[in-house]
Short mmCIF file of C-alpha atoms in Angstrom, two decimals:
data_model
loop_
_atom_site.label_atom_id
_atom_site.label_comp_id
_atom_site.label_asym_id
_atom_site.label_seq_id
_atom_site.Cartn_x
_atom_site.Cartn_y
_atom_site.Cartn_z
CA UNK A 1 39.33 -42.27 0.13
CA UNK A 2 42.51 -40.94 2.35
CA UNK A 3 42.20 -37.60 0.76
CA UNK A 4 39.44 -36.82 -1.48
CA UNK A 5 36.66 -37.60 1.39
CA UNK A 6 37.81 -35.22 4.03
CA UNK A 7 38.70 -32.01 0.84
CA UNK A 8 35.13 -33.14 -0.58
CA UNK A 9 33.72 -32.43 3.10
CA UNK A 10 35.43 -29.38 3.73
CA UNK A 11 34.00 -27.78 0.44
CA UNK A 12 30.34 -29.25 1.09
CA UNK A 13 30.23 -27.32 4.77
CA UNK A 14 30.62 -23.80 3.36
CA UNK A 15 29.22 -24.67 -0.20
CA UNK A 16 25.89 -26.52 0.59
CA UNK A 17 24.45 -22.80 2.03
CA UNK A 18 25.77 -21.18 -1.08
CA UNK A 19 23.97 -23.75 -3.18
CA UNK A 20 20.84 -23.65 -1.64
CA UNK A 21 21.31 -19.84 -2.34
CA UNK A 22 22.10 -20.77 -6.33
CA UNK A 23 20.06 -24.09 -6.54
CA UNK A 24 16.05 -23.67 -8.18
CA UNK A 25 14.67 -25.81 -5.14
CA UNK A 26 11.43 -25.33 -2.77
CA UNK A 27 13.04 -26.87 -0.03
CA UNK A 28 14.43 -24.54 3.03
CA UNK A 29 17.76 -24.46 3.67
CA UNK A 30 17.47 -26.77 6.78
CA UNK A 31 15.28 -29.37 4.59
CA UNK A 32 17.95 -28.84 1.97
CA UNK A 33 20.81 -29.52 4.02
CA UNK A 34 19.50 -32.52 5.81
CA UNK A 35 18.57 -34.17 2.30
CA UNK A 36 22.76 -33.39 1.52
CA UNK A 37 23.76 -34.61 4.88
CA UNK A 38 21.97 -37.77 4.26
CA UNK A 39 23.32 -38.66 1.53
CA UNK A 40 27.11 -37.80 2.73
CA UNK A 41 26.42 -39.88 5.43
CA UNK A 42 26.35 -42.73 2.76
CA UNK A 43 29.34 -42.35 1.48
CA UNK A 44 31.54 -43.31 4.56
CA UNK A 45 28.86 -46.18 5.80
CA UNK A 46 29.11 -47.55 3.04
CA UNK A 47 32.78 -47.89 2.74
CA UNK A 48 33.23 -48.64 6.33
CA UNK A 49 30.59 -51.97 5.41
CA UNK A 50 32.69 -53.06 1.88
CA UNK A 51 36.13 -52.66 4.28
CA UNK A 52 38.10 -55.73 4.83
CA UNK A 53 36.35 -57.28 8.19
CA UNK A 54 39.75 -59.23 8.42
CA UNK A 55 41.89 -56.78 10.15
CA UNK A 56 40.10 -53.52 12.41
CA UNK A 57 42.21 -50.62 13.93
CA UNK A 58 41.71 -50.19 17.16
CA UNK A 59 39.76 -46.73 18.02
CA UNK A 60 39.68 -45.84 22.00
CA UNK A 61 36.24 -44.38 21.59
CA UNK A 62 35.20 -46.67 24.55
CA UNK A 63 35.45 -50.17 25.92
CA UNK A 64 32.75 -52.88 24.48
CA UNK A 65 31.43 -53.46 27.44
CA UNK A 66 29.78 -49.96 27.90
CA UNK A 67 29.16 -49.82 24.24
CA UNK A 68 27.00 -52.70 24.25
CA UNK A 69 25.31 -51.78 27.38
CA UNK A 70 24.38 -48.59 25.55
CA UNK A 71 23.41 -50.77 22.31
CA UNK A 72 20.94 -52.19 24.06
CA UNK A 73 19.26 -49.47 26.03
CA UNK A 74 19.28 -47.37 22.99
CA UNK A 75 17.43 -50.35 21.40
CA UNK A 76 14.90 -50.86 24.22
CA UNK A 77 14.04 -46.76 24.15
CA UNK A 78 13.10 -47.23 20.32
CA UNK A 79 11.31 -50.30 21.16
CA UNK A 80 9.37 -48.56 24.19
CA UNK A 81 8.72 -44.97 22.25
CA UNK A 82 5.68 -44.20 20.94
CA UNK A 83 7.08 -44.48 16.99
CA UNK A 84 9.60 -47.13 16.81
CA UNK A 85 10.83 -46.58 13.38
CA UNK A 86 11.27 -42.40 13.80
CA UNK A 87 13.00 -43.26 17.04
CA UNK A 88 15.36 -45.95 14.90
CA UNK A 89 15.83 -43.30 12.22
CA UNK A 90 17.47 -40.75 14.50
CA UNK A 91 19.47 -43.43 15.72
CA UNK A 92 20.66 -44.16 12.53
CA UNK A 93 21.67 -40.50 11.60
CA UNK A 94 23.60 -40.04 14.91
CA UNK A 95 25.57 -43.97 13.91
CA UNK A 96 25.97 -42.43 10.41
CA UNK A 97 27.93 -39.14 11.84
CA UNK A 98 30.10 -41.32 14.36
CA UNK A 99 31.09 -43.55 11.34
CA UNK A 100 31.71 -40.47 9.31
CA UNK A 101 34.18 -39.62 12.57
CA UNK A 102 36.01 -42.43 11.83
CA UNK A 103 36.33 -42.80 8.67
CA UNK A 104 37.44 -38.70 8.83
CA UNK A 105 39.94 -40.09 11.39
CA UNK A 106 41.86 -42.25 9.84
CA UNK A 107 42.40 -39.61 6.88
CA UNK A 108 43.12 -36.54 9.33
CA UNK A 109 46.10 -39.04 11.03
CA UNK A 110 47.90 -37.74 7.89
CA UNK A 111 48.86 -33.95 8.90
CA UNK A 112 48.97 -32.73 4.82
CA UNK A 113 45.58 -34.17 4.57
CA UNK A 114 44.34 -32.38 8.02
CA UNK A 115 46.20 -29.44 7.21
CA UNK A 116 44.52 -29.44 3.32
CA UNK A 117 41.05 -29.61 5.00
CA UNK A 118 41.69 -27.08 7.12
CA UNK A 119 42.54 -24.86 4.38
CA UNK A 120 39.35 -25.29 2.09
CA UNK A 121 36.83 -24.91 5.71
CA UNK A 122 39.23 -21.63 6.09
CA UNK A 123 38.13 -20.18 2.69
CA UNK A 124 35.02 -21.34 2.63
CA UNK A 125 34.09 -19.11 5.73
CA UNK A 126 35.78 -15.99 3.94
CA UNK A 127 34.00 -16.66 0.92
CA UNK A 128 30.61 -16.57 2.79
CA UNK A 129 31.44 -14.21 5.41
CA UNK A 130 32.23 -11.76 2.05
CA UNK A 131 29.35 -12.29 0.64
CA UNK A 132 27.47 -11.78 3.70
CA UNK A 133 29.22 -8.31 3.75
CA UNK A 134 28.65 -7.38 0.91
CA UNK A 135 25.13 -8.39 0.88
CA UNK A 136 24.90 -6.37 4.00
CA UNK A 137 26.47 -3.13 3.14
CA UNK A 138 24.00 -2.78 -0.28
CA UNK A 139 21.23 -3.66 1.54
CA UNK A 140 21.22 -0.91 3.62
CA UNK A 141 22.52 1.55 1.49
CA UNK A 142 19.67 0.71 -1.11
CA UNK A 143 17.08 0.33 0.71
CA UNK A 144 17.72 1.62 4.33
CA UNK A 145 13.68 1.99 6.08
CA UNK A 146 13.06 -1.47 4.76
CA UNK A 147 16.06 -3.27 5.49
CA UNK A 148 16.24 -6.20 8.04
CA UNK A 149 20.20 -7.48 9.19
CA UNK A 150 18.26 -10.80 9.76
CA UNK A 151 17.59 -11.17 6.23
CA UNK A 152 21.28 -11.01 5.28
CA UNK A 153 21.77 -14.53 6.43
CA UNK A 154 21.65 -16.90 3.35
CA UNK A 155 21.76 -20.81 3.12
CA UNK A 156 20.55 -20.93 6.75
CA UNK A 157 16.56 -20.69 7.92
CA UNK A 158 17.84 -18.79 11.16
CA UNK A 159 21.01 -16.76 11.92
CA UNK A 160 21.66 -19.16 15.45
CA UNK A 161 22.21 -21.99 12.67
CA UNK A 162 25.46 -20.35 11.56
CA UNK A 163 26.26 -19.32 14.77
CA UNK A 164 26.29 -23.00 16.18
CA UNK A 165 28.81 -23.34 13.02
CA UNK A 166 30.81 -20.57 14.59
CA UNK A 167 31.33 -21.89 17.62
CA UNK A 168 33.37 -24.51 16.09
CA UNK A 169 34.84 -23.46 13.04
CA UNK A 170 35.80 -20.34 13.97
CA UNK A 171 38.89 -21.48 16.36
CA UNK A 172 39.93 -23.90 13.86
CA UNK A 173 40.69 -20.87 11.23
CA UNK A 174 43.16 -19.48 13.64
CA UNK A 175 45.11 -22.53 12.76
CA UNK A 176 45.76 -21.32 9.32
CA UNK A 177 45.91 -17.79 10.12
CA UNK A 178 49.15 -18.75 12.53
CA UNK A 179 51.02 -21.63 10.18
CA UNK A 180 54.35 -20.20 9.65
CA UNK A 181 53.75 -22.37 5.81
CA UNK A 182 50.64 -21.16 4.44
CA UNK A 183 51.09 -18.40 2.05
CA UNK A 184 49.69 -15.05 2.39
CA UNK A 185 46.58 -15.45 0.38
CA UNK A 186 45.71 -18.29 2.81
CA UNK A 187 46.24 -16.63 5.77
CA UNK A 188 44.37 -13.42 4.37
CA UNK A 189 41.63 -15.41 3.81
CA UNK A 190 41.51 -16.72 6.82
CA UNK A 191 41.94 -13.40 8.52
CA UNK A 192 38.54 -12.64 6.79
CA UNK A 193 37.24 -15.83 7.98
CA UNK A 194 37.52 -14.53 11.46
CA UNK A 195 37.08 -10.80 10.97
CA UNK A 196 33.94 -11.62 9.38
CA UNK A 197 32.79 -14.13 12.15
CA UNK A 198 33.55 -11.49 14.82
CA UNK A 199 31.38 -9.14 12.89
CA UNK A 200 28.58 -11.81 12.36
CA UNK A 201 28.35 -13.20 15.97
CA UNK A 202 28.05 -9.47 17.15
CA UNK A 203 25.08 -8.19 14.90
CA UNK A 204 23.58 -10.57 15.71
CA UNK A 205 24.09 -10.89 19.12
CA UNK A 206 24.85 -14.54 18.90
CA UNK A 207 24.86 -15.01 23.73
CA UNK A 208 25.46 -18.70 23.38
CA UNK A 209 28.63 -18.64 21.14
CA UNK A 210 29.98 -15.87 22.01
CA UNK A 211 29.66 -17.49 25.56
CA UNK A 212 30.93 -20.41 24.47
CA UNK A 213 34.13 -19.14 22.30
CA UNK A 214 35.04 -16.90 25.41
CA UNK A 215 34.59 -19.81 27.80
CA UNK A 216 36.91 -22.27 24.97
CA UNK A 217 39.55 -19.03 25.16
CA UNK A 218 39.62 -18.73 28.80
CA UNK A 219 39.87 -22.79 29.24
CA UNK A 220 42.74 -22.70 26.82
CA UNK A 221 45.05 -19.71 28.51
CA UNK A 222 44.54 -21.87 31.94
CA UNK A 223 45.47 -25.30 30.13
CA UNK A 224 48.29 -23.50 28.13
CA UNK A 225 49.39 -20.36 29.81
CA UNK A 226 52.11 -18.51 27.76
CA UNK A 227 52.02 -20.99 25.09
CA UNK A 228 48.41 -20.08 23.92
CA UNK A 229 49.03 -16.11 24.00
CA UNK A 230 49.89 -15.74 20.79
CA UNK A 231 46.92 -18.22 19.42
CA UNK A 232 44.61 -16.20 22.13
CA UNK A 233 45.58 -12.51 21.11
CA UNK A 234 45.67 -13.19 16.99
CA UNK A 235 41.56 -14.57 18.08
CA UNK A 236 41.05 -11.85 20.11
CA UNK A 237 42.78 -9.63 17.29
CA UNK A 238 40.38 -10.82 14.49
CA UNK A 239 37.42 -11.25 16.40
CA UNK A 240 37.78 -8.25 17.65
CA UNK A 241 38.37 -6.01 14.70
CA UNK A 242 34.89 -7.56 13.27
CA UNK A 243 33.04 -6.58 16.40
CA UNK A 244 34.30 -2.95 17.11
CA UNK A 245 33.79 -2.30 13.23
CA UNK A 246 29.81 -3.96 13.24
CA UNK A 247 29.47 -2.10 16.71
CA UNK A 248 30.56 1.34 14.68
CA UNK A 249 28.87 0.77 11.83
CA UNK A 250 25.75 0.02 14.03
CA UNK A 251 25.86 3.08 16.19
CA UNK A 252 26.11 5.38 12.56
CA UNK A 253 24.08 3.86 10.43
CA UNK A 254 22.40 0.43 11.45
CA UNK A 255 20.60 1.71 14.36
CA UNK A 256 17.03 1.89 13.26
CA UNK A 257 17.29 -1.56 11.50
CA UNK A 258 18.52 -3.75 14.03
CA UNK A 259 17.75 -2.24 17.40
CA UNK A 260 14.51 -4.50 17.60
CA UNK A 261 17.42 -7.54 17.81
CA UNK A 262 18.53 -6.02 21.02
CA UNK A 263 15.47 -6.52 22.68
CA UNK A 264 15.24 -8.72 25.72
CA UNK A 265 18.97 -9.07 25.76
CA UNK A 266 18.81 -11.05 29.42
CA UNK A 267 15.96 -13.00 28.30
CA UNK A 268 15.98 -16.79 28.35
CA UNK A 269 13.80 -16.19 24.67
CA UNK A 270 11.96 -19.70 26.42
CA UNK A 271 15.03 -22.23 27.23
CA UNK A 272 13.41 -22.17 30.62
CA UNK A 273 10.26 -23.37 29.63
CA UNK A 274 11.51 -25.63 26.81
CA UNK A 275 13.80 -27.29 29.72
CA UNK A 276 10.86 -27.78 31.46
CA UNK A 277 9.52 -29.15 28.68
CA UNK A 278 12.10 -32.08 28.71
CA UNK A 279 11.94 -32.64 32.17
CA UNK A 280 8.28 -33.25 32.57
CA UNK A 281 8.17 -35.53 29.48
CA UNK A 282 11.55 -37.30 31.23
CA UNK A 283 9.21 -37.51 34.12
CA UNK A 284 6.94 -40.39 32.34
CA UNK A 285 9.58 -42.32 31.11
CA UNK A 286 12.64 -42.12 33.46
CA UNK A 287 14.17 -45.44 32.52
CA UNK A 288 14.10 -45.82 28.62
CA UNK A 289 12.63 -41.91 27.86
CA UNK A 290 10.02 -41.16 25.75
CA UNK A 291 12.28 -42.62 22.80
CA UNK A 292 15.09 -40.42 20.52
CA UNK A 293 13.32 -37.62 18.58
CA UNK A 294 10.60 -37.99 20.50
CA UNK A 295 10.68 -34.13 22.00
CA UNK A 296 8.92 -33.16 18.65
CA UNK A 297 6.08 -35.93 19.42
CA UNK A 298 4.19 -33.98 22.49
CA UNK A 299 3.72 -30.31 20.48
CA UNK A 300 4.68 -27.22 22.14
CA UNK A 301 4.55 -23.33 21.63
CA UNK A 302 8.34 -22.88 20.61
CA UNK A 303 10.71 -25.47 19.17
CA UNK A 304 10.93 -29.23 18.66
CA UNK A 305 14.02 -29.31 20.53
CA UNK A 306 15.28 -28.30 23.95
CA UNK A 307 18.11 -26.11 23.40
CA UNK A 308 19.95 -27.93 25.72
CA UNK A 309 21.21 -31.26 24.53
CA UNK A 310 21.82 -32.70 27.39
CA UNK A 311 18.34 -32.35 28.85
CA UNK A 312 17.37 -33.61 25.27
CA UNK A 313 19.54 -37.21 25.93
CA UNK A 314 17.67 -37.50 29.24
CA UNK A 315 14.61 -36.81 27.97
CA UNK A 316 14.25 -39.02 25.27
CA UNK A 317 16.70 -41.88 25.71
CA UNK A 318 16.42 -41.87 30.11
CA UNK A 319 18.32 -41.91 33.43
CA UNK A 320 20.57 -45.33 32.38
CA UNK A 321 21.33 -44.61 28.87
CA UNK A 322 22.07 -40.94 30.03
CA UNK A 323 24.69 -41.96 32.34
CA UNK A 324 26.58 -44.54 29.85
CA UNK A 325 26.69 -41.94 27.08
CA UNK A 326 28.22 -39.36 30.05
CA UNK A 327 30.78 -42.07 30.85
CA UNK A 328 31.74 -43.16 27.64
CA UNK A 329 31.85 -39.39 26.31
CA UNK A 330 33.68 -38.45 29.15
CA UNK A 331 36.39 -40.78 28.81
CA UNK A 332 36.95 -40.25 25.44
CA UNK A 333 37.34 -36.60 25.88
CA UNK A 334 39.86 -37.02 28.93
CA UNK A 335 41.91 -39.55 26.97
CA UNK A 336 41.48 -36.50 24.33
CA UNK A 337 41.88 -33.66 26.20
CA UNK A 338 45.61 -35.50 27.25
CA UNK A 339 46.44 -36.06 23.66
CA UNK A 340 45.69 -32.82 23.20
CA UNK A 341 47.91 -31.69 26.24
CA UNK A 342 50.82 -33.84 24.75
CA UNK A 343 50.40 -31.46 21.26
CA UNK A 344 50.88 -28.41 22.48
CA UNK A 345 54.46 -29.30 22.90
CA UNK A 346 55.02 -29.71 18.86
CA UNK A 347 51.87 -27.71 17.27
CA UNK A 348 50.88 -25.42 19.93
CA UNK A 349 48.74 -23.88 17.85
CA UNK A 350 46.56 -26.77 17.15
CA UNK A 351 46.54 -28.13 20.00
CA UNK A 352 44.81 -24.75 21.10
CA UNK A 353 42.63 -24.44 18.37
CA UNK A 354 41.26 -28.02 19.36
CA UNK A 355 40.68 -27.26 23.06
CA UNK A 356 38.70 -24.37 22.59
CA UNK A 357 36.36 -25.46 19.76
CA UNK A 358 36.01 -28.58 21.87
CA UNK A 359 35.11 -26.55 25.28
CA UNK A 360 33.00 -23.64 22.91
CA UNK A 361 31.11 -27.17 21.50
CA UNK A 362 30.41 -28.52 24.67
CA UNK A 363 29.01 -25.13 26.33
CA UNK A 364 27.04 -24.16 23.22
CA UNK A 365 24.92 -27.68 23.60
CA UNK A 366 23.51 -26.52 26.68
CA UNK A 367 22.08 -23.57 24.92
CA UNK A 368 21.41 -23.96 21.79
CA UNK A 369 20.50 -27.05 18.89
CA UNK A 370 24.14 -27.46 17.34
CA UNK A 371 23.10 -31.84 17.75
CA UNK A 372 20.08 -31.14 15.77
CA UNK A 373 20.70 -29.04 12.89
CA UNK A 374 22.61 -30.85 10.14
CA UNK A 375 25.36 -28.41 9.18
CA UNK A 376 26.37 -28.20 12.85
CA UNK A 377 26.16 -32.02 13.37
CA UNK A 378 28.42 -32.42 10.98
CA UNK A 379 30.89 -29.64 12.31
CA UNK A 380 30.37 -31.51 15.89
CA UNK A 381 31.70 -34.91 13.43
CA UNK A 382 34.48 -32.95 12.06
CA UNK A 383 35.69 -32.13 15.71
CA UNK A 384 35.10 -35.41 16.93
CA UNK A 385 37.47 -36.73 14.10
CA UNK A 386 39.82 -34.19 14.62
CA UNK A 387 40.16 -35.60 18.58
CA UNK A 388 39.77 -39.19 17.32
CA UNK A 389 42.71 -39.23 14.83
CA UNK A 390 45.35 -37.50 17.67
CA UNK A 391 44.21 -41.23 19.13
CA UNK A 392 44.98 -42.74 15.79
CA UNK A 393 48.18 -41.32 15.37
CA UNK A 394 49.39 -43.14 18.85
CA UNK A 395 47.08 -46.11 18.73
CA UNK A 396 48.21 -49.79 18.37
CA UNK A 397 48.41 -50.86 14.57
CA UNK A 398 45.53 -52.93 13.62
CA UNK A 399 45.13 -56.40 14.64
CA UNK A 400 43.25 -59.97 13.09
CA UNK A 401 39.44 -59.93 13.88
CA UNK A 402 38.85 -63.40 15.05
CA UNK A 403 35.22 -63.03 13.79
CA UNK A 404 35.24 -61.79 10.60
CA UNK A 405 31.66 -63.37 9.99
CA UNK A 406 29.89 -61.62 12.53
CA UNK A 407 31.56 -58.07 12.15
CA UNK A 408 30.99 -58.78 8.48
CA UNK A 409 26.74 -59.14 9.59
CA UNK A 410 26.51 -56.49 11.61
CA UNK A 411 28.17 -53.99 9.26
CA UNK A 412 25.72 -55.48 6.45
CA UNK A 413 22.40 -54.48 8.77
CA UNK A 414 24.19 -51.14 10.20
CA UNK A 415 24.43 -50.29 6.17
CA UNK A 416 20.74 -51.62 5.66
CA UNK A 417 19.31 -49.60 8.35
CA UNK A 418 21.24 -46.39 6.89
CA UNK A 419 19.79 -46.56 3.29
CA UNK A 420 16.24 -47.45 4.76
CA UNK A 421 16.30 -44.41 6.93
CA UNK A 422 18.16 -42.38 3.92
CA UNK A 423 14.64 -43.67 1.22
CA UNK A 424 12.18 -43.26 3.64
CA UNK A 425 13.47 -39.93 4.39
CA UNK A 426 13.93 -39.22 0.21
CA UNK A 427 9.99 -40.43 0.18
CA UNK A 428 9.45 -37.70 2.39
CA UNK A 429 10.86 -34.83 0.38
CA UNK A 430 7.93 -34.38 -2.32
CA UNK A 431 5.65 -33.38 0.31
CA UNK A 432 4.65 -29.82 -0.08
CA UNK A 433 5.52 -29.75 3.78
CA UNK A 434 8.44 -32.31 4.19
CA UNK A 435 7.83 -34.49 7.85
CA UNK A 436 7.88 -37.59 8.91
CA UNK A 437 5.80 -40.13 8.55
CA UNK A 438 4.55 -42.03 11.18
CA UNK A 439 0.96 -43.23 9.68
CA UNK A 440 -1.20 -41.20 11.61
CA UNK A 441 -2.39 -37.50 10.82
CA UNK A 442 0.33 -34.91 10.63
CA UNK A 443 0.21 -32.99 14.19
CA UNK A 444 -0.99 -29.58 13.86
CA UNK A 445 1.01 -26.49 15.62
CA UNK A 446 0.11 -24.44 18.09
CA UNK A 447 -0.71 -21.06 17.34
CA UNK A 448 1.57 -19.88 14.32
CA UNK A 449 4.59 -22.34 15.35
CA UNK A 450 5.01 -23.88 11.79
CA UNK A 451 8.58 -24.24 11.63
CA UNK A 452 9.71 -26.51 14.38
CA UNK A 453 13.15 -27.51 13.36
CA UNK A 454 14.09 -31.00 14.16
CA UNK A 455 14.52 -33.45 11.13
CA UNK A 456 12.89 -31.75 9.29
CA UNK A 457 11.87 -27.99 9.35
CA UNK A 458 8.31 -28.98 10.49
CA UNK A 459 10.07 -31.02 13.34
CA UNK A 460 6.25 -32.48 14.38
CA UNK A 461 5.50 -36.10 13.74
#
């Protein structure tokens, strides 16, 4: 699994919106992906369950004590919400991307293998950002009064789905751009990859990740300094070029079509009120919350999410189980952010790349729903193993469990909790409107708010 997993991953990010684009299905592409993303979550579960029990490598992600703190107020939220099993299911999803983490881990501790990945993610993004131009540029010279920029985006129900990608992906391709190895094709492609982005986030008007890469590039020159200027003007190059070009070709000939998406610029588009949303229903439940996924139980005008994931965690998991996922995050990404720190003296480049997806991540998740969509959850995985393995590389070598039998049972009901979730939520897909089932009527929307992404599209219970 060393290599294969994290190569098969890399193609499946970029290739799972071109498919749904290909593929005869009536699922959207957020219903589409999830059903994918479900069943790549498998894959490393169940590996990490048929793994030897006798011997475990030791990740830093946090000390046991915390962890099982965490365990069990995570357990007592499901208990307390208002759908147990829902609230156990996104609980399950969230353990199946941290096990995909590590599993990704271990195989990006080899640098060919990280590198390799790298690569494939690199030409995936060219491939659809050409596309995407292409698409673009005959759209509106065949059919210019009817044409609609917003349309252009394929494989993704809303154009802020691919820009949560962005945010993340898009540093990481100035890796390959700058590797004094990769040969020119490689590097042209990833060139695209970026030139394309730039051109994408700008059209349309992507706040949150543009805010977010800026606030990763500016992070990175303080951390850095000289050693990040040539990472930081080759990003600013590419990006650049892609923004100046869509701002031209705007001002000449786009104009008419997508002046509507400049509209409200300085709006909050309803974060403030969706914030409020989370507060009030973290008002009830303080302690435990009203239980994970919960946000989409208690129907709203907008969205079945906050936009703001940390609001979200208060919300629906509470005050105590808040503040141990803070802690434990937080230590993990010092003990990263110092690994990361040591890098920059042998891959510089890297070592920026991974500081300001990391800081772009972090910002975008107080604006946006890059922990709820399934492409960008697995992106936010990808980055997470990318941190975890510069652990790996420097960890202590693995050492004898003393209780094989009891790591051996609770991999066994981690893995039987992972396929229930993954067939009840393969039950669900036949459904001419795929939700979840929680045996009572299917809530209604208010007004004409159908799609309410969450799980599902129709994120309502």
């Amino acid at each position: 699994m060393t290599r294969w997993l994290p190569l098969a991953l890399a193609v499946l990010l970029w290739a799972v919106p071109l498919m749904h684009s290909a593929m005869p299905t009536q699922l959207g592409p957020h219903d589409f992906s999830r059903v994918v993303q479900l069943l790549v979550l498998l894959v490393p579960t169940v590996a990490w369950a048929l793994s030897t029990p006798g011997h475990s490598t030791r990740f830093r992600l946090a000390s046991k004590l915390p962890c099982l703190a965490l365990a069990g107020l995570v357990a007592a939220s499901c208990l307390h919400a208002a759908h147990p099993l829902i609230a156990l299911r996104e609980v399950a999803l969230f353990a199946g991307l941290l096990l995909l983490a590590q599993q990704l881990a271990r195989c990006f501790s080899d640098r060919e293998v990280r590198d390799r990945f790298l690569d494939v993610v690199a030409v995936g993004a060219a491939v659809y950002g050409v596309i995407w131009a292409v698409v673009l540029l005959l759209g509106a010279a065949l059919q210019r009064e009817l044409f609609a920029p917003w349309e252009v985006i394929f494989g993704f129900d809303n154009g802020r789905f691919l820009n949560h990608v962005q945010s993340m992906s898009l540093p990481l391709a100035g890796v390959v751009l700058l590797r004094p190895s990769a040969p020119r094709w490689l590097k042209a492609a990833a060139a695209i990859a970026l030139t394309t982005g730039g051109a994408i986030l700008t059209l349309y008007l992507a706040r949150a990740s543009i805010l977010a890469l800026l606030v990763g590039a500016v992070v990175t020159v303080a951390v850095f300094g000289r050693a990040s200027m040539r990472y930081a003007l080759t990003m600013v190059t590419t990006l650049g070029s892609g923004a100046a070009v869509t701002g031209l070709l705007w001002y000449l000939w786009l104009q008419h079509a997508s002046a509507p998406m400049t509209d409200d610029i300085l709006s909050p588009h309803f974060r403030d009120f969706l914030v409020h949303q989370a507060l009030s229903l973290f008002a009830t439940s303080p302690w435990l919350g009203v239980g994970p996924m919960h946000f989409t139980n208690t129907v709203n005008l907008i969205a079945g999410h906050p936009h703001n994931a940390y609001v979200m965690v208060l919300s629906e998991y509470g005050v105590a189980a808040t503040l141990l996922i803070l802690w434990i995050a937080c230590g993990f990404l010092r003990r990263a952010f110092a690994r990361v720190r040591e890098l920059g003296s042998t891959q510089p480049i890297l070592a920026c790349a991974l500081l300001a997806s990391t800081v772009a991540m972090l910002v975008d998740s107080g604006f946006s729903g890059n922990w709820v969509m399934p492409i960008s959850q697995m992106w936010i995985a990808v980055l997470v193993a990318l941190l975890m393995s510069l652990e790996q590389a420097s960890a202590a070598p693995a050492v004898i469990d003393r209780r094989p039998r009891l790591r051996l049972l609770g991999r066994a009901l981690v893995l039987s909790v992972m396929v229930t979730a993954t067939g009840m939520a393969l039950m669900e897909i036949p459904d001419d409107i795929p939700h979840l089932y929680t045996g009572e009527p299917m809530k209604q929307p208010i007004g004409e708010q159908y799609l309410s992404f969450r799980f599902w599209s129709y994120g309502w219970f």
